[in-house]
Amino acid sequence: MSGCLPCELEHAEASAIAYRDERWACEVAPGYDVPGWFVLRLRRHAEGWDGLTVEDAAEFGPVSQRLATALTAATGAPSVYFLSFGENHRHFHFLVIARPADLDPALAGASILTLRSDHRDAALARGVAADLREALARDRATASA
Ligand SMILES: [Zn+2]
């Protein structure tokens, strides 16, 4: 236990992993396992925007774009949120949330975080991770066609 949640995701079970490359990872995180919610993180421990190398920053955009596009394809969500506060968990990461079409408008934006307490469902969240992996694989197949 490093005490750093994003670092501990390096040990996530395969079913919780939606995406990984050498530098970036996107997983369902314990405690944040609401279906359609993921943590996009730098795989090595680095804090804040200042902690990124030029290469980290250059890859962040394309990786984020691919994830957002694939998550939209996988869920039909009209919007994908990228939320980062960097205070409770200083390790560079974003909470990536597929905002459901039928979300109560009062819960749009940062208020969606209030769903965390009673909408967690690890099995369903991992099901969305599988859908996201498939959407990313389709995207890769299309890109190389
Ligand atoms: Zn860390």
PDB file of C-alpha atoms and ligand atoms in Angstrom:
ATOM      1  CA  MET A   1       0.000   0.000   0.000  1.00  0.00           C
ATOM      2  CA  SER A   2       1.550   3.246  -1.170  1.00  0.00           C
ATOM      3  CA  GLY A   3      -1.289   5.340   0.224  1.00  0.00           C
ATOM      4  CA  CYS A   4      -1.721   6.781  -3.256  1.00  0.00           C
ATOM      5  CA  LEU A   5      -4.949   5.574  -4.880  1.00  0.00           C
ATOM      6  CA  PRO A   6      -3.850   6.265  -8.475  1.00  0.00           C
ATOM      7  CA  CYS A   7      -0.574   4.380  -7.852  1.00  0.00           C
ATOM      8  CA  GLU A   8      -2.479   1.474  -6.309  1.00  0.00           C
ATOM      9  CA  LEU A   9      -4.548   1.169  -9.506  1.00  0.00           C
ATOM     10  CA  GLU A  10      -1.378  -0.242 -11.077  1.00  0.00           C
ATOM     11  CA  HIS A  11      -2.495  -3.470  -9.311  1.00  0.00           C
ATOM     12  CA  ALA A  12      -6.090  -3.366 -10.587  1.00  0.00           C
ATOM     13  CA  GLU A  13      -7.680  -6.603 -11.729  1.00  0.00           C
ATOM     14  CA  ALA A  14      -7.852  -7.055 -15.508  1.00  0.00           C
ATOM     15  CA  SER A  15     -11.638  -6.600 -15.533  1.00  0.00           C
ATOM     16  CA  ALA A  16     -11.246  -3.099 -14.063  1.00  0.00           C
ATOM     17  CA  ILE A  17      -8.769  -1.943 -16.716  1.00  0.00           C
ATOM     18  CA  ALA A  18     -10.264  -0.090 -19.673  1.00  0.00           C
ATOM     19  CA  TYR A  19      -7.037   1.182 -21.227  1.00  0.00           C
ATOM     20  CA  ARG A  20      -3.294   1.059 -20.672  1.00  0.00           C
ATOM     21  CA  ASP A  21      -0.236   2.063 -22.598  1.00  0.00           C
ATOM     22  CA  GLU A  22       3.325   2.643 -21.392  1.00  0.00           C
ATOM     23  CA  ARG A  23       2.448   6.005 -19.873  1.00  0.00           C
ATOM     24  CA  TRP A  24      -1.306   6.264 -19.282  1.00  0.00           C
ATOM     25  CA  ALA A  25      -3.984   4.051 -17.768  1.00  0.00           C
ATOM     26  CA  CYS A  26      -7.740   4.215 -17.358  1.00  0.00           C
ATOM     27  CA  GLU A  27      -9.442   1.978 -14.833  1.00  0.00           C
ATOM     28  CA  VAL A  28     -12.486   1.503 -12.642  1.00  0.00           C
ATOM     29  CA  ALA A  29     -11.297   2.629  -9.199  1.00  0.00           C
ATOM     30  CA  PRO A  30     -12.430   1.146  -5.878  1.00  0.00           C
ATOM     31  CA  GLY A  31     -14.641   3.659  -4.111  1.00  0.00           C
ATOM     32  CA  TYR A  32     -15.444   5.399  -7.409  1.00  0.00           C
ATOM     33  CA  ASP A  33     -16.918   2.352  -9.134  1.00  0.00           C
ATOM     34  CA  VAL A  34     -20.094   3.951 -10.405  1.00  0.00           C
ATOM     35  CA  PRO A  35     -20.962   2.518 -13.859  1.00  0.00           C
ATOM     36  CA  GLY A  36     -19.445   4.821 -16.492  1.00  0.00           C
ATOM     37  CA  TRP A  37     -16.900   6.339 -14.100  1.00  0.00           C
ATOM     38  CA  PHE A  38     -13.166   5.835 -14.663  1.00  0.00           C
ATOM     39  CA  VAL A  39      -9.868   7.203 -13.454  1.00  0.00           C
ATOM     40  CA  LEU A  40      -7.468   8.296 -16.187  1.00  0.00           C
ATOM     41  CA  ARG A  41      -4.008   8.557 -14.665  1.00  0.00           C
ATOM     42  CA  LEU A  42      -0.356   8.840 -15.420  1.00  0.00           C
ATOM     43  CA  ARG A  43       1.040   5.404 -14.566  1.00  0.00           C
ATOM     44  CA  ARG A  44       4.062   6.706 -12.666  1.00  0.00           C
ATOM     45  CA  HIS A  45       3.581   8.909  -9.637  1.00  0.00           C
ATOM     46  CA  ALA A  46       3.742  12.580 -10.598  1.00  0.00           C
ATOM     47  CA  GLU A  47       1.866  15.423  -8.948  1.00  0.00           C
ATOM     48  CA  GLY A  48      -0.025  18.162 -10.727  1.00  0.00           C
ATOM     49  CA  TRP A  49       0.534  19.621 -14.166  1.00  0.00           C
ATOM     50  CA  ASP A  50       4.055  20.581 -13.090  1.00  0.00           C
ATOM     51  CA  GLY A  51       4.852  16.892 -12.634  1.00  0.00           C
ATOM     52  CA  LEU A  52       4.289  16.035 -16.293  1.00  0.00           C
ATOM     53  CA  THR A  53       7.153  15.769 -18.742  1.00  0.00           C
ATOM     54  CA  VAL A  54       6.786  17.309 -22.196  1.00  0.00           C
ATOM     55  CA  GLU A  55       6.158  13.771 -23.518  1.00  0.00           C
ATOM     56  CA  ASP A  56       3.487  13.079 -20.870  1.00  0.00           C
ATOM     57  CA  ALA A  57       1.705  16.282 -21.810  1.00  0.00           C
ATOM     58  CA  ALA A  58       1.972  15.592 -25.539  1.00  0.00           C
ATOM     59  CA  GLU A  59       0.317  12.178 -25.150  1.00  0.00           C
ATOM     60  CA  PHE A  60      -2.346  13.335 -22.719  1.00  0.00           C
ATOM     61  CA  GLY A  61      -4.418  15.054 -25.403  1.00  0.00           C
ATOM     62  CA  PRO A  62      -4.620  12.179 -27.896  1.00  0.00           C
ATOM     63  CA  VAL A  63      -5.226   9.608 -25.134  1.00  0.00           C
ATOM     64  CA  SER A  64      -7.990  11.751 -23.599  1.00  0.00           C
ATOM     65  CA  GLN A  65      -9.597  12.275 -26.996  1.00  0.00           C
ATOM     66  CA  ARG A  66      -9.553   8.546 -27.787  1.00  0.00           C
ATOM     67  CA  LEU A  67     -11.047   7.693 -24.401  1.00  0.00           C
ATOM     68  CA  ALA A  68     -13.772  10.316 -24.653  1.00  0.00           C
ATOM     69  CA  THR A  69     -14.715   9.221 -28.161  1.00  0.00           C
ATOM     70  CA  ALA A  70     -14.729   5.535 -27.250  1.00  0.00           C
ATOM     71  CA  LEU A  71     -16.660   6.140 -24.017  1.00  0.00           C
ATOM     72  CA  THR A  72     -19.298   8.045 -25.977  1.00  0.00           C
ATOM     73  CA  ALA A  73     -19.509   5.163 -28.471  1.00  0.00           C
ATOM     74  CA  ALA A  74     -19.657   2.563 -25.681  1.00  0.00           C
ATOM     75  CA  THR A  75     -22.307   4.254 -23.552  1.00  0.00           C
ATOM     76  CA  GLY A  76     -24.238   6.629 -25.799  1.00  0.00           C
ATOM     77  CA  ALA A  77     -23.596   9.311 -23.191  1.00  0.00           C
ATOM     78  CA  PRO A  78     -24.244  12.792 -24.577  1.00  0.00           C
ATOM     79  CA  SER A  79     -21.288  14.169 -22.656  1.00  0.00           C
ATOM     80  CA  VAL A  80     -18.061  12.879 -21.122  1.00  0.00           C
ATOM     81  CA  TYR A  81     -16.778  14.785 -18.112  1.00  0.00           C
ATOM     82  CA  PHE A  82     -13.109  15.137 -17.202  1.00  0.00           C
ATOM     83  CA  LEU A  83     -12.856  16.236 -13.584  1.00  0.00           C
ATOM     84  CA  SER A  84      -9.621  16.941 -11.770  1.00  0.00           C
ATOM     85  CA  PHE A  85      -9.129  18.581  -8.418  1.00  0.00           C
ATOM     86  CA  GLY A  86      -5.744  17.173  -7.409  1.00  0.00           C
ATOM     87  CA  GLU A  87      -6.231  17.776  -3.719  1.00  0.00           C
ATOM     88  CA  ASN A  88      -7.403  14.541  -2.098  1.00  0.00           C
ATOM     89  CA  HIS A  89      -5.223  12.554  -4.517  1.00  0.00           C
ATOM     90  CA  ARG A  90      -2.255  14.627  -5.711  1.00  0.00           C
ATOM     91  CA  HIS A  91      -1.134  12.051  -8.284  1.00  0.00           C
ATOM     92  CA  PHE A  92      -1.979  13.428 -11.752  1.00  0.00           C
ATOM     93  CA  HIS A  93      -5.339  11.960 -12.723  1.00  0.00           C
ATOM     94  CA  PHE A  94      -8.781  12.776 -14.013  1.00  0.00           C
ATOM     95  CA  LEU A  95     -12.113  11.323 -13.067  1.00  0.00           C
ATOM     96  CA  VAL A  96     -13.694  10.524 -16.439  1.00  0.00           C
ATOM     97  CA  ILE A  97     -17.470  10.226 -16.277  1.00  0.00           C
ATOM     98  CA  ALA A  98     -19.934   9.247 -18.997  1.00  0.00           C
ATOM     99  CA  ARG A  99     -22.819  11.595 -18.144  1.00  0.00           C
ATOM    100  CA  PRO A 100     -26.036   9.607 -18.650  1.00  0.00           C
ATOM    101  CA  ALA A 101     -28.645  11.029 -21.028  1.00  0.00           C
ATOM    102  CA  ASP A 102     -31.314  10.703 -18.361  1.00  0.00           C
ATOM    103  CA  LEU A 103     -29.363  12.410 -15.579  1.00  0.00           C
ATOM    104  CA  ASP A 104     -31.423  14.774 -13.456  1.00  0.00           C
ATOM    105  CA  PRO A 105     -30.373  18.221 -14.778  1.00  0.00           C
ATOM    106  CA  ALA A 106     -29.830  19.319 -11.173  1.00  0.00           C
ATOM    107  CA  LEU A 107     -26.978  16.786 -11.014  1.00  0.00           C
ATOM    108  CA  ALA A 108     -25.208  17.902 -14.206  1.00  0.00           C
ATOM    109  CA  GLY A 109     -21.687  19.280 -13.878  1.00  0.00           C
ATOM    110  CA  ALA A 110     -19.718  18.772 -10.672  1.00  0.00           C
ATOM    111  CA  SER A 111     -22.934  17.864  -8.803  1.00  0.00           C
ATOM    112  CA  ILE A 112     -22.729  14.457 -10.504  1.00  0.00           C
ATOM    113  CA  LEU A 113     -20.168  13.556  -7.818  1.00  0.00           C
ATOM    114  CA  THR A 114     -23.029  13.326  -5.307  1.00  0.00           C
ATOM    115  CA  LEU A 115     -24.067  10.089  -7.077  1.00  0.00           C
ATOM    116  CA  ARG A 116     -20.933   8.377  -5.807  1.00  0.00           C
ATOM    117  CA  SER A 117     -22.294   7.421  -2.408  1.00  0.00           C
ATOM    118  CA  ASP A 118     -25.266   5.345  -3.559  1.00  0.00           C
ATOM    119  CA  HIS A 119     -24.701   4.501  -7.214  1.00  0.00           C
ATOM    120  CA  ARG A 120     -21.598   2.348  -6.874  1.00  0.00           C
ATOM    121  CA  ASP A 121     -21.860  -1.074  -8.545  1.00  0.00           C
ATOM    122  CA  ALA A 122     -18.500  -2.748  -9.181  1.00  0.00           C
ATOM    123  CA  ALA A 123     -19.918  -5.446 -11.480  1.00  0.00           C
ATOM    124  CA  LEU A 124     -21.787  -2.984 -13.693  1.00  0.00           C
ATOM    125  CA  ALA A 125     -18.827  -0.575 -13.683  1.00  0.00           C
ATOM    126  CA  ARG A 126     -16.549  -3.376 -14.921  1.00  0.00           C
ATOM    127  CA  GLY A 127     -19.128  -4.184 -17.579  1.00  0.00           C
ATOM    128  CA  VAL A 128     -18.809  -0.620 -18.883  1.00  0.00           C
ATOM    129  CA  ALA A 129     -15.008  -1.066 -18.768  1.00  0.00           C
ATOM    130  CA  ALA A 130     -15.397  -4.098 -21.059  1.00  0.00           C
ATOM    131  CA  ASP A 131     -17.596  -2.052 -23.415  1.00  0.00           C
ATOM    132  CA  LEU A 132     -14.987   0.715 -23.392  1.00  0.00           C
ATOM    133  CA  ARG A 133     -12.187  -1.769 -24.198  1.00  0.00           C
ATOM    134  CA  GLU A 134     -14.236  -3.016 -27.169  1.00  0.00           C
ATOM    135  CA  ALA A 135     -14.924   0.517 -28.398  1.00  0.00           C
ATOM    136  CA  LEU A 136     -11.202   1.344 -28.144  1.00  0.00           C
ATOM    137  CA  ALA A 137     -10.334  -1.822 -30.079  1.00  0.00           C
ATOM    138  CA  ARG A 138     -12.844  -0.886 -32.820  1.00  0.00           C
ATOM    139  CA  ASP A 139     -11.346   2.614 -32.916  1.00  0.00           C
ATOM    140  CA  ARG A 140      -7.834   1.152 -33.321  1.00  0.00           C
ATOM    141  CA  ALA A 141      -9.051  -1.224 -36.084  1.00  0.00           C
ATOM    142  CA  THR A 142     -10.662   1.697 -37.924  1.00  0.00           C
ATOM    143  CA  ALA A 143      -7.564   3.874 -37.519  1.00  0.00           C
ATOM    144  CA  SER A 144      -5.295   1.222 -39.037  1.00  0.00           C
ATOM    145  CA  ALA A 145      -7.696   0.265 -41.848  1.00  0.00           C
TER     146      ALA A 145
HETATM  147 ZN    ZN B   1       0.747   8.017  -7.088  1.00  0.00          ZN
END
